[in-house]
PDB file of C-alpha atoms and ligand atoms in Angstrom:
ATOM      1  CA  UNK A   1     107.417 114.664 100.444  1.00  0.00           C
ATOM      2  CA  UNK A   2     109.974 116.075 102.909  1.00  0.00           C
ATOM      3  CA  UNK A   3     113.708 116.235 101.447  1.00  0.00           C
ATOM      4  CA  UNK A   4     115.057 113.907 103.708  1.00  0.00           C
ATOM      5  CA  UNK A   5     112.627 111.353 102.602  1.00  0.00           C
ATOM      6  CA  UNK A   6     113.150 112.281  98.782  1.00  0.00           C
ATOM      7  CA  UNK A   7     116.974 112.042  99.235  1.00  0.00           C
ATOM      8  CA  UNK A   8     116.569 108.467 100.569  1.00  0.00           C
ATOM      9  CA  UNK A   9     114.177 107.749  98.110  1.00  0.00           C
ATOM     10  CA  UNK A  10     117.538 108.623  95.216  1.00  0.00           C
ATOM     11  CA  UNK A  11     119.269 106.527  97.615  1.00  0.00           C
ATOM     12  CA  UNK A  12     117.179 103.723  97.345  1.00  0.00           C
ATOM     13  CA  UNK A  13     117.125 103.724  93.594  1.00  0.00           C
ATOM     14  CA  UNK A  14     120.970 104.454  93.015  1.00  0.00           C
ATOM     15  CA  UNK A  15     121.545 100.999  95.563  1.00  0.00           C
ATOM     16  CA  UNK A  16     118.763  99.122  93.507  1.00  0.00           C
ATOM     17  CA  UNK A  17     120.645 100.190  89.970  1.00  0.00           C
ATOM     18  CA  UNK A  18     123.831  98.717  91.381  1.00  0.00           C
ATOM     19  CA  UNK A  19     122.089  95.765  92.930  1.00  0.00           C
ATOM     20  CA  UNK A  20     121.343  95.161  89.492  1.00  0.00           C
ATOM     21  CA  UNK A  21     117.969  96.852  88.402  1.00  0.00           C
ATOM     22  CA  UNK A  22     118.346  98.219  84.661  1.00  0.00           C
ATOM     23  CA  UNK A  23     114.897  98.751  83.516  1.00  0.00           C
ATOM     24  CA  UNK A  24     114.292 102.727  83.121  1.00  0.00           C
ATOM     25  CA  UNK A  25     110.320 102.318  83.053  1.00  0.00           C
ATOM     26  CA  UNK A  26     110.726  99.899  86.408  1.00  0.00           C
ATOM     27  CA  UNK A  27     112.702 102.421  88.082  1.00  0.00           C
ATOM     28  CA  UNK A  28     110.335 105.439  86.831  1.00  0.00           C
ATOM     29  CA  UNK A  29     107.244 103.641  88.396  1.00  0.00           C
ATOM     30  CA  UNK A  30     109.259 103.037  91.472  1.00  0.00           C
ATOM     31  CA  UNK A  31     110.370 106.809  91.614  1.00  0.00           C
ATOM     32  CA  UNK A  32     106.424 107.813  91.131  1.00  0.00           C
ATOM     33  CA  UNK A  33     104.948 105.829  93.720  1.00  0.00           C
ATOM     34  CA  UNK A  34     105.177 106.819  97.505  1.00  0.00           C
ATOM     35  CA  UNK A  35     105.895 103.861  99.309  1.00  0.00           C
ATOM     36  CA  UNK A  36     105.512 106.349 102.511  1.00  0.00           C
ATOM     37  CA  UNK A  37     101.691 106.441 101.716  1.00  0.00           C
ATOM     38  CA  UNK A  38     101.187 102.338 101.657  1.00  0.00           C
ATOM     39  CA  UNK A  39     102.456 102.234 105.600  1.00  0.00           C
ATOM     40  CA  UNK A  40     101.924 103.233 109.070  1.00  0.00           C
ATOM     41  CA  UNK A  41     102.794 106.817 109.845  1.00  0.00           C
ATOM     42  CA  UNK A  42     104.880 105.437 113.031  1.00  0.00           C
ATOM     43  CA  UNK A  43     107.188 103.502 109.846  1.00  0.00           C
ATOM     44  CA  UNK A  44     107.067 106.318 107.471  1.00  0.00           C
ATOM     45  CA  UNK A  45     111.243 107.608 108.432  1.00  0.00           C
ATOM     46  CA  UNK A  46     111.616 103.751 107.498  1.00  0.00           C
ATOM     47  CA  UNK A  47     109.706 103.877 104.004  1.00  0.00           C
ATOM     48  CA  UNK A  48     112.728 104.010 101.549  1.00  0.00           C
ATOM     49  CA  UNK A  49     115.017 101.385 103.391  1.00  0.00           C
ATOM     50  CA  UNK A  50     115.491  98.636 101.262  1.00  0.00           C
ATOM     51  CA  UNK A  51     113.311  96.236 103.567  1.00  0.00           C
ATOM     52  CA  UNK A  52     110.522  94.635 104.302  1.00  0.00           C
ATOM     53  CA  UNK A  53     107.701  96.247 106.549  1.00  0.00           C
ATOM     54  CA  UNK A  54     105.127  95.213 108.879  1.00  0.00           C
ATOM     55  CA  UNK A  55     101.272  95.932 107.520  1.00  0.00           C
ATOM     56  CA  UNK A  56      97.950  95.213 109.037  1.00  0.00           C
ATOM     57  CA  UNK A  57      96.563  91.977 109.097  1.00  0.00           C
ATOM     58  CA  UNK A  58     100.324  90.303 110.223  1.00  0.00           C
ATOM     59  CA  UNK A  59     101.062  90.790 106.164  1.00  0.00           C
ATOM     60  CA  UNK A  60     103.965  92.578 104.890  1.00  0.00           C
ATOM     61  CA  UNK A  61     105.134  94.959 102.403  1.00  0.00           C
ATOM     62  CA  UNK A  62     107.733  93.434 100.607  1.00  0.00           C
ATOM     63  CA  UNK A  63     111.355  95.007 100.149  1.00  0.00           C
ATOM     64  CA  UNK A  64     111.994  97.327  97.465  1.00  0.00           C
ATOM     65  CA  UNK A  65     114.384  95.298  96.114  1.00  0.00           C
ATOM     66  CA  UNK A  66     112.753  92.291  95.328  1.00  0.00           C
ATOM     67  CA  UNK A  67     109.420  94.188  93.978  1.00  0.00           C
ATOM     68  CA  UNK A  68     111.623  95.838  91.843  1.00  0.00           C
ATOM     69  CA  UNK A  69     113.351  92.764  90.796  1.00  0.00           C
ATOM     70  CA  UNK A  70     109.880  90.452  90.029  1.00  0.00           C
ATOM     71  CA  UNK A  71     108.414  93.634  88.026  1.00  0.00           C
ATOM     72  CA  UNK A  72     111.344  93.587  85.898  1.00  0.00           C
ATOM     73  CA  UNK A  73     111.545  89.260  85.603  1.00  0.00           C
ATOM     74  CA  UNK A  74     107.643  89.882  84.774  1.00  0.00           C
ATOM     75  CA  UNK A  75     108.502  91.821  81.870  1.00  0.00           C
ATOM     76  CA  UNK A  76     105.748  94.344  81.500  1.00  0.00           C
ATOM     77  CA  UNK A  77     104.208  96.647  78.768  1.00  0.00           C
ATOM     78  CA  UNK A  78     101.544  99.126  78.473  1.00  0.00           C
ATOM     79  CA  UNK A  79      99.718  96.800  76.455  1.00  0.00           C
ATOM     80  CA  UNK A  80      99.380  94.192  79.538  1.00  0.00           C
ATOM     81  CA  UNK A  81      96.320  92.640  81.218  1.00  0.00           C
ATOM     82  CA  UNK A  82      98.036  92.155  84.791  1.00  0.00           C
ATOM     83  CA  UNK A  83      96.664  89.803  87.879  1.00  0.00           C
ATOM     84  CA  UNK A  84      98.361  90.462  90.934  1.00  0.00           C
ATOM     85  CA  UNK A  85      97.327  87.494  93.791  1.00  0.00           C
ATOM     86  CA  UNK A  86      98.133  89.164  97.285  1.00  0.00           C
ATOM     87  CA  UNK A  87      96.962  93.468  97.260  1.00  0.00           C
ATOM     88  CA  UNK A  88      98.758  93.590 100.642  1.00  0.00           C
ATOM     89  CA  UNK A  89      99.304  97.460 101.174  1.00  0.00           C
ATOM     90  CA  UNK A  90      98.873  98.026  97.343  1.00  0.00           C
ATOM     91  CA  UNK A  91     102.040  99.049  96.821  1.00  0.00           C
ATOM     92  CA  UNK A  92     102.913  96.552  94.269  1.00  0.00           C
ATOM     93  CA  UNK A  93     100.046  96.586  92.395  1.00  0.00           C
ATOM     94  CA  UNK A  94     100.360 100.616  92.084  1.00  0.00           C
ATOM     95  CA  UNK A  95     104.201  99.935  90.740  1.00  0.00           C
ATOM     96  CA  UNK A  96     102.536  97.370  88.095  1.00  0.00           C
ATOM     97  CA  UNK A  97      99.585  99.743  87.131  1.00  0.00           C
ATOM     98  CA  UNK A  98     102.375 102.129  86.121  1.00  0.00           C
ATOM     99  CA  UNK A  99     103.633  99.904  83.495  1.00  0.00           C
ATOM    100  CA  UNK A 100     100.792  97.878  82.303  1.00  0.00           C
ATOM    101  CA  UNK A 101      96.883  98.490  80.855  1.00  0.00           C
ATOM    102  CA  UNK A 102      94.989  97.286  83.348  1.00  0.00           C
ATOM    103  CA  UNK A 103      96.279  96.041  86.790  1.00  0.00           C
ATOM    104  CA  UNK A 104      93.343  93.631  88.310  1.00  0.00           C
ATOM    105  CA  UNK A 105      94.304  92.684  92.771  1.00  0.00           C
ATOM    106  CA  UNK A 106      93.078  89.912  94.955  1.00  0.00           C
ATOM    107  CA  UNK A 107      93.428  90.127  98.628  1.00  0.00           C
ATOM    108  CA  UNK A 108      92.029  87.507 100.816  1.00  0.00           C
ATOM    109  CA  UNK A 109      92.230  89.979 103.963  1.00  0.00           C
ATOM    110  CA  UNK A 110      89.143  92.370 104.061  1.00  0.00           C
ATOM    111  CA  UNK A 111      90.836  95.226 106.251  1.00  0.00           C
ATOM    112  CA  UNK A 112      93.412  95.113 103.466  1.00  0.00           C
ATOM    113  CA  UNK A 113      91.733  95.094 100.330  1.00  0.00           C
ATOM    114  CA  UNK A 114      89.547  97.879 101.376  1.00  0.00           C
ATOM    115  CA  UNK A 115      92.811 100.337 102.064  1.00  0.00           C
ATOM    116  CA  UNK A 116      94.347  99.434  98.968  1.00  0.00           C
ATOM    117  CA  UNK A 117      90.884 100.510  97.456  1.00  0.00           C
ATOM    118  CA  UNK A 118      91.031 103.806  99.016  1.00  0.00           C
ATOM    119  CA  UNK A 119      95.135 104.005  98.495  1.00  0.00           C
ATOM    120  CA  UNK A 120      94.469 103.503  94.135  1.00  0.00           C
ATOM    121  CA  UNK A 121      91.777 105.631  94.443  1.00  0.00           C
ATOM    122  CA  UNK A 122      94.181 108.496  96.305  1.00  0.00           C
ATOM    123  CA  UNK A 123      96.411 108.246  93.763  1.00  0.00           C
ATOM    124  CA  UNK A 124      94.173 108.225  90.936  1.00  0.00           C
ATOM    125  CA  UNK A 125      95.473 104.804  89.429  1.00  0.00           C
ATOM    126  CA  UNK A 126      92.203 103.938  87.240  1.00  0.00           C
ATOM    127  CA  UNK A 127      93.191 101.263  85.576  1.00  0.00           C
ATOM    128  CA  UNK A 128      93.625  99.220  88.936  1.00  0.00           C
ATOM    129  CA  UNK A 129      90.127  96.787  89.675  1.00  0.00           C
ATOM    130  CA  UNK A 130      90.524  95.064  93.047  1.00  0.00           C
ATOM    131  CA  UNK A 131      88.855  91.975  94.066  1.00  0.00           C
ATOM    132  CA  UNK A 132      88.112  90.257  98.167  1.00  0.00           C
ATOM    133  CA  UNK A 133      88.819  86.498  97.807  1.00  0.00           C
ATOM    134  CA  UNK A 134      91.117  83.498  97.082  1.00  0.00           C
ATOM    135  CA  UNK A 135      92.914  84.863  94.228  1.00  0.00           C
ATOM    136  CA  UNK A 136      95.030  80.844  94.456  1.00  0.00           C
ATOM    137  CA  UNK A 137      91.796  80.418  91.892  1.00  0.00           C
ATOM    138  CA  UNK A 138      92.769  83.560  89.727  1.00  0.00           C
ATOM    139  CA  UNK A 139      90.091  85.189  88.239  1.00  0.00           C
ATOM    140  CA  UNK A 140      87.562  83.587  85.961  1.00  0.00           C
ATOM    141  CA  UNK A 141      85.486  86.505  84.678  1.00  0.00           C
ATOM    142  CA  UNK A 142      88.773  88.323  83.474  1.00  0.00           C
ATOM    143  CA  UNK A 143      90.737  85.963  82.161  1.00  0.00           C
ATOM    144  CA  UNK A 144      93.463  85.298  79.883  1.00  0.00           C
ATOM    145  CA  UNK A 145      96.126  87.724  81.316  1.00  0.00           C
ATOM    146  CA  UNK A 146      99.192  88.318  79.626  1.00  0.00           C
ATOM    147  CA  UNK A 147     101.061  88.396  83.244  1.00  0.00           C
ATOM    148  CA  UNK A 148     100.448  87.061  86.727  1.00  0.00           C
ATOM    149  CA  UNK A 149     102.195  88.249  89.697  1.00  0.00           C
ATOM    150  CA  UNK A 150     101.766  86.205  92.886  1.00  0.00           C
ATOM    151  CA  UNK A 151     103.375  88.101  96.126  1.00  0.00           C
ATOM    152  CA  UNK A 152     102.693  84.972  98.582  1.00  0.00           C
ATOM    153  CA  UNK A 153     104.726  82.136  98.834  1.00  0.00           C
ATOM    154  CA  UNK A 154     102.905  78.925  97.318  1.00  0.00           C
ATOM    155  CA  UNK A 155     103.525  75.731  98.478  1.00  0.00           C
ATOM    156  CA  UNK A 156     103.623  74.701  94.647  1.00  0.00           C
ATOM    157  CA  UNK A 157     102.150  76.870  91.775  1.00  0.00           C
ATOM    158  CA  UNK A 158      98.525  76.561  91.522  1.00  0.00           C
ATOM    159  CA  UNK A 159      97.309  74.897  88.299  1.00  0.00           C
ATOM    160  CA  UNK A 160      94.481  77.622  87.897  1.00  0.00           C
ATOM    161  CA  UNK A 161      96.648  80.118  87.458  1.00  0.00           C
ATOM    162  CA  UNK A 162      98.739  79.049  84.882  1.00  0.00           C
ATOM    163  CA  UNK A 163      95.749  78.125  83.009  1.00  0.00           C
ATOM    164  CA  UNK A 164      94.499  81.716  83.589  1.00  0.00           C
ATOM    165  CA  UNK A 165      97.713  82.925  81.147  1.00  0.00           C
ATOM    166  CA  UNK A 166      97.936  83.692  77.808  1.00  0.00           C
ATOM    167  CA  UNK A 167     100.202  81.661  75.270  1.00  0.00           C
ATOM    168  CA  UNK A 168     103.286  83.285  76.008  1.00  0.00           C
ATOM    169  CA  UNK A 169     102.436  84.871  79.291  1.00  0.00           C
ATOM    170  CA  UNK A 170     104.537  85.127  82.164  1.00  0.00           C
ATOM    171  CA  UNK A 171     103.952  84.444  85.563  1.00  0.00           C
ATOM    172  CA  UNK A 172     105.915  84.909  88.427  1.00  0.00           C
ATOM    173  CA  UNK A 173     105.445  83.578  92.143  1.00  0.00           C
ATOM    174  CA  UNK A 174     107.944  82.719  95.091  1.00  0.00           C
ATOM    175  CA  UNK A 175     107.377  79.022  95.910  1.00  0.00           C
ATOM    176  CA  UNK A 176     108.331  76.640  98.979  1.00  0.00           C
ATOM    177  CA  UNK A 177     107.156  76.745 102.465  1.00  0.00           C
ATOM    178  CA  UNK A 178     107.735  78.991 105.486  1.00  0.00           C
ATOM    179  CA  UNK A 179     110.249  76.396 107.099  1.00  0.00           C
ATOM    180  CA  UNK A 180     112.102  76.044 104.169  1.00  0.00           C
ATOM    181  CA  UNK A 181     114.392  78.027 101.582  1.00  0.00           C
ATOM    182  CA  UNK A 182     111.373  79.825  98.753  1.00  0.00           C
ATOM    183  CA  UNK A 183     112.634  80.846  95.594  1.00  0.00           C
ATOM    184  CA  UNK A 184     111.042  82.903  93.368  1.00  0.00           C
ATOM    185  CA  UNK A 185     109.544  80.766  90.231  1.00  0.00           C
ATOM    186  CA  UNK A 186     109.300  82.379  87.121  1.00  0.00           C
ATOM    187  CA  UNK A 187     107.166  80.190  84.260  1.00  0.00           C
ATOM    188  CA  UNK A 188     106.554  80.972  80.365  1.00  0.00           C
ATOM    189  CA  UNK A 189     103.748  79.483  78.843  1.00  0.00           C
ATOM    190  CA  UNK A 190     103.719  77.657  75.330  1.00  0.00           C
ATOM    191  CA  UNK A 191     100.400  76.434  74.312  1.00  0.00           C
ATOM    192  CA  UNK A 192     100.411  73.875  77.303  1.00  0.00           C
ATOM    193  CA  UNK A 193     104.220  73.754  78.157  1.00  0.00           C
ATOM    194  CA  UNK A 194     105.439  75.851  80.602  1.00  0.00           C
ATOM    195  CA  UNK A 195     109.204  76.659  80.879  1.00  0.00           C
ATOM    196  CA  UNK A 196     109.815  77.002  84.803  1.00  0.00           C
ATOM    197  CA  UNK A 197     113.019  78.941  85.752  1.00  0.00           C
ATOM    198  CA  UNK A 198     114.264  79.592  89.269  1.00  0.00           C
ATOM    199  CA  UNK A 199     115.470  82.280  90.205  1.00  0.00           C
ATOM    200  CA  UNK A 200     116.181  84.608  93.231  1.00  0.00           C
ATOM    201  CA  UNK A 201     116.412  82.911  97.148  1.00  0.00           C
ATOM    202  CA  UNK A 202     113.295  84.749  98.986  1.00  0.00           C
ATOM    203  CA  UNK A 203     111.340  84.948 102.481  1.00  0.00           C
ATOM    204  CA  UNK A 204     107.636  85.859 101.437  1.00  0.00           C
ATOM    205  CA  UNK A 205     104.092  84.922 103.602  1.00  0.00           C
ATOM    206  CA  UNK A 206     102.131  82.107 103.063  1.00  0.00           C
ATOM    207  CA  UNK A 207      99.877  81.877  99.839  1.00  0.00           C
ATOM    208  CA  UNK A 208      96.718  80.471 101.838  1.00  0.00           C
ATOM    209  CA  UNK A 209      93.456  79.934 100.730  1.00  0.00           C
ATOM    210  CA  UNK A 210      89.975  81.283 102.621  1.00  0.00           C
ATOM    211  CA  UNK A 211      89.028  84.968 102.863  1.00  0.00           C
ATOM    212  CA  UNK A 212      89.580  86.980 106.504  1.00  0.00           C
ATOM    213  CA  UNK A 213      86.371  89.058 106.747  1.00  0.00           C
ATOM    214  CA  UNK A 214      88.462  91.270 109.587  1.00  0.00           C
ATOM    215  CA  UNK A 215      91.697  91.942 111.083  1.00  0.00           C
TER     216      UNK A 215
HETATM  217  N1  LIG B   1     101.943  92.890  97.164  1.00  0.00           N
HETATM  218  C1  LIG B   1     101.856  93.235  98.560  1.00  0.00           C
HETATM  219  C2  LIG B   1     102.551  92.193  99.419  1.00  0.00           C
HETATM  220  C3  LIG B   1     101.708  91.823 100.582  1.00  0.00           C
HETATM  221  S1  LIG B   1     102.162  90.351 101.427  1.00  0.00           S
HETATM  222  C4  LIG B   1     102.362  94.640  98.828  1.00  0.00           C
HETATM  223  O1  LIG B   1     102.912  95.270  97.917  1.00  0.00           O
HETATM  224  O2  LIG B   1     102.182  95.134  99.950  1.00  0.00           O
HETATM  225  C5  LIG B   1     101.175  89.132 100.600  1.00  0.00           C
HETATM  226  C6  LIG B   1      99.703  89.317 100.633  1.00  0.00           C
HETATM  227  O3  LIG B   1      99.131  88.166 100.010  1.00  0.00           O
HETATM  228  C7  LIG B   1      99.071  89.389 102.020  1.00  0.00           C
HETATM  229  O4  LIG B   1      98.335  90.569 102.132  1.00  0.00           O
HETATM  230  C8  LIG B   1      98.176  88.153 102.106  1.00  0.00           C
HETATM  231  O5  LIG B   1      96.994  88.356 102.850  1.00  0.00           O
HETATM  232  C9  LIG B   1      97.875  87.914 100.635  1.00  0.00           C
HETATM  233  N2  LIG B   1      97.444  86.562 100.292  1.00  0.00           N
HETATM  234  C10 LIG B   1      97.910  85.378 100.731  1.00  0.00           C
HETATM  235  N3  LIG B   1      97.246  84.353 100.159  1.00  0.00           N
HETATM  236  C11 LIG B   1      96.334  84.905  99.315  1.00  0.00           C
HETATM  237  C12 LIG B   1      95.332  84.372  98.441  1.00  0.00           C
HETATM  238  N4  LIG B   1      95.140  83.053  98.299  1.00  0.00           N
HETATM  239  N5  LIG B   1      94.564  85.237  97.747  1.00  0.00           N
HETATM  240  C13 LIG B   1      94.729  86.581  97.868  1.00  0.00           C
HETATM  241  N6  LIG B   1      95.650  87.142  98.684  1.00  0.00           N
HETATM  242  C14 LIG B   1      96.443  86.321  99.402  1.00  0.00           C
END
């Protein structure tokens, strides 16, 4: 990495400290990753400003901010099974693989599931298994996790998923509709209670459901 980009990368994660981001082992992972690698080259100057970037496929990349903020609401440890619903450049699910066991993806956008592939790969992040489809459905064959991450915004949270949790999992998703104010929705299961919390106002892309075979 070139010096300019390393001092805005200390930048970025002094301004995300006082923003409120405590967690040492959330700010390691974010301090390890290159977000630079996860974008366009014409964006890379842009890579460690705390926003939101274009990807392929119309998706974004969300702000560093707020994927710093729902990794440390979702409470991770190495000893996690972690489903991530929405790969989009990868870059959150490389931040999560960091912290947990084993980090499993779904992206419903072919062109983008296949980068991420290459991206995990790249950076030698092995415990990371990705998957092309619907992840609104979760994923059957690897089920119970301990933590589900959903980086689309759901018009409510889908039932499958919080069945997909295990007692005392978290799971945390932004929720409301692309017209409307989303907030990000974090819920605690309890046998078959689930304690919903809102917390942070958010702007994220829609949670749809379908696969795109291209882009
Ligand atoms: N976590 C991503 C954020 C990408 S934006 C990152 O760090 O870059 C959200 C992503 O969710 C988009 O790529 C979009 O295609 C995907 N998505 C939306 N609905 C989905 C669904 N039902 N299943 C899987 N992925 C979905």
């Amino acid at each position: 990495m070139n010096s300019s980009l390393e001092d805005k990368k200390n930048q970025l994660l002094a301004k995300l400290r006082k923003q409120g981001i405590s967690d040492e082992a959330v700010l390691e992972a974010l301090a390890e990753i290159p977000r630079e690698d996860f974008i366009a080259d014409y964006l890379r100057a842009q890579a460690y400003e705390n926003a939101a970037l274009p990807i392929e496929s119309e998706q974004t990349i969300s702000q560093p901010f707020i994927v710093a903020y729902m990794t440390q609401e979702l409470r991770v440890d190495k000893s996690h099974k972690v489903l991530e619903v929405g790969t989009g450049s990868g870059y959150q699910a490389a931040v999560l693989a960091k912290l947990c066991k084993r980090l499993f993806t779904i992206e419903r956008h072919m062109p983008l599931h296949k980068t991420a592939e290459e991206m995990f790969k790249k950076l030698r992040l092995f415990n990371v298994t990705t998957l092309f489809g619907n992840g609104m459905r979760g994923w059957k064959e690897q089920e119970p996790f301990d933590r589900i991450m959903v980086t689309a915004a759901g018009e409510d949270i889908p039932d499958e998923l919080l069945y997909q949790l295990k007692d005392g999992g978290i799971l945390i998703i932004p929720v409301g509709g692309q017209e409307e104010t989303q907030h990000i929705i974090r819920v605690t299961r309890h046998g078959d209670d689930f304690d919903v919390k809102t917390l942070l106002p958010v702007k994220f892309v829609p949670l749809l459901s379908g696969i795109v075979h291209s882009s």
